[in-house]
Amino acid sequence: MELEPKYIRAYNEKYEVDSVFIEKLHMYPVAISLNIIDQVKSVVDHLPKKEEYMQLVSGVVKGDKPFFFQVMYLNEPEYMPIFTDIEEIDVDEYLDEINNKKTITWSRQDTK
């Protein structure tokens, strides 16, 4: 018997969210989680599409103590993106992602 994948379909039907992603968001303070969700939603239409390839995009929640994070997602042609995981990263990793143009800010700029 084959198991169904565990994910939650988003209400706007622009993307899907894996249960691991939701569980990880619950580990962070509500203000940080809501900010991450807003950032992910703002870039969902601009993420590159690749066949059978997990991708990463990084972001930062600004504040007195910045929170750096990385989101893993699958975004294949003809399908909506699926956000699968989220991890806290350090500032050095975030700076590397800026240099590699793999941040939420760069993703938004790529379409202008």
XYZ file of C-alpha atoms in Angstrom:
112
model
C 0.000 0.000 0.000
C 1.452 3.325 -1.076
C 1.313 6.208 1.393
C -0.061 9.561 0.317
C 2.382 12.494 0.627
C 1.810 14.621 3.701
C 1.148 18.217 2.761
C -1.442 20.873 3.236
C -2.897 22.603 0.208
C -2.795 26.361 0.621
C -6.064 28.236 0.421
C -4.990 30.413 -2.467
C -3.959 27.385 -4.545
C -0.694 29.054 -5.622
C 1.515 26.720 -3.610
C 1.472 23.704 -1.329
C 3.062 23.328 2.088
C 4.486 20.126 3.499
C 3.654 19.184 7.091
C 7.360 19.408 8.041
C 7.371 23.049 6.938
C 4.339 23.763 9.141
C 5.851 21.921 12.112
C 9.081 23.898 11.824
C 7.176 27.211 11.663
C 5.502 26.287 14.955
C 8.950 26.095 16.595
C 9.582 29.813 16.017
C 7.905 32.807 17.674
C 4.640 33.765 15.970
C 5.963 37.127 14.721
C 8.895 35.399 12.986
C 6.693 32.675 11.477
C 4.202 35.207 10.113
C 7.009 37.281 8.615
C 8.488 34.196 6.935
C 5.082 33.282 5.507
C 4.643 36.800 4.129
C 8.080 36.684 2.507
C 7.472 33.270 0.952
C 4.093 34.389 -0.383
C 5.651 37.521 -1.896
C 8.154 35.511 -3.936
C 6.164 32.386 -4.841
C 5.432 33.573 -8.403
C 9.102 34.406 -9.031
C 10.797 31.165 -8.002
C 12.626 29.322 -10.796
C 11.090 26.127 -12.143
C 13.294 23.041 -12.411
C 12.468 19.415 -13.131
C 12.788 17.054 -10.131
C 15.180 19.344 -8.302
C 14.921 20.601 -4.718
C 15.831 24.261 -4.491
C 16.674 26.662 -1.685
C 15.924 30.307 -1.094
C 17.089 32.281 1.924
C 15.649 35.228 3.782
C 15.940 37.356 6.880
C 13.413 38.601 9.404
C 14.753 41.997 10.383
C 14.667 43.199 13.975
C 16.850 43.806 17.002
C 18.190 40.288 16.513
C 17.852 39.314 12.818
C 16.558 35.804 12.105
C 18.161 34.207 9.036
C 16.417 31.273 7.399
C 16.470 28.990 4.383
C 13.404 27.457 2.735
C 13.551 24.234 0.712
C 11.042 23.847 -2.097
C 10.197 21.880 -5.208
C 8.980 23.939 -8.176
C 8.524 21.903 -11.344
C 7.085 23.163 -14.622
C 3.321 22.689 -14.888
C 2.993 22.294 -11.092
C 2.627 24.675 -8.212
C 5.561 25.040 -5.794
C 5.707 22.818 -2.725
C 7.496 24.232 0.323
C 9.012 21.261 2.122
C 11.299 22.469 4.902
C 12.704 25.505 6.664
C 15.919 25.884 8.655
C 17.511 28.661 10.646
C 20.907 29.608 9.202
C 23.678 31.884 10.402
C 24.639 35.252 8.965
C 27.613 33.804 7.048
C 25.383 31.337 5.224
C 22.941 34.143 4.434
C 25.752 36.312 3.040
C 26.860 33.391 0.847
C 23.309 33.128 -0.481
C 23.308 36.862 -1.279
C 26.488 36.322 -3.323
C 24.833 33.352 -5.077
C 21.672 35.411 -5.705
C 19.540 32.842 -3.873
C 17.677 35.100 -1.477
C 14.060 36.182 -1.429
C 15.174 39.726 -2.273
C 17.093 38.544 -5.355
C 14.202 36.329 -6.463
C 11.890 39.343 -6.554
C 14.450 41.405 -8.496
C 15.013 38.717 -11.141
C 11.557 39.345 -12.607
C 11.841 43.142 -12.922
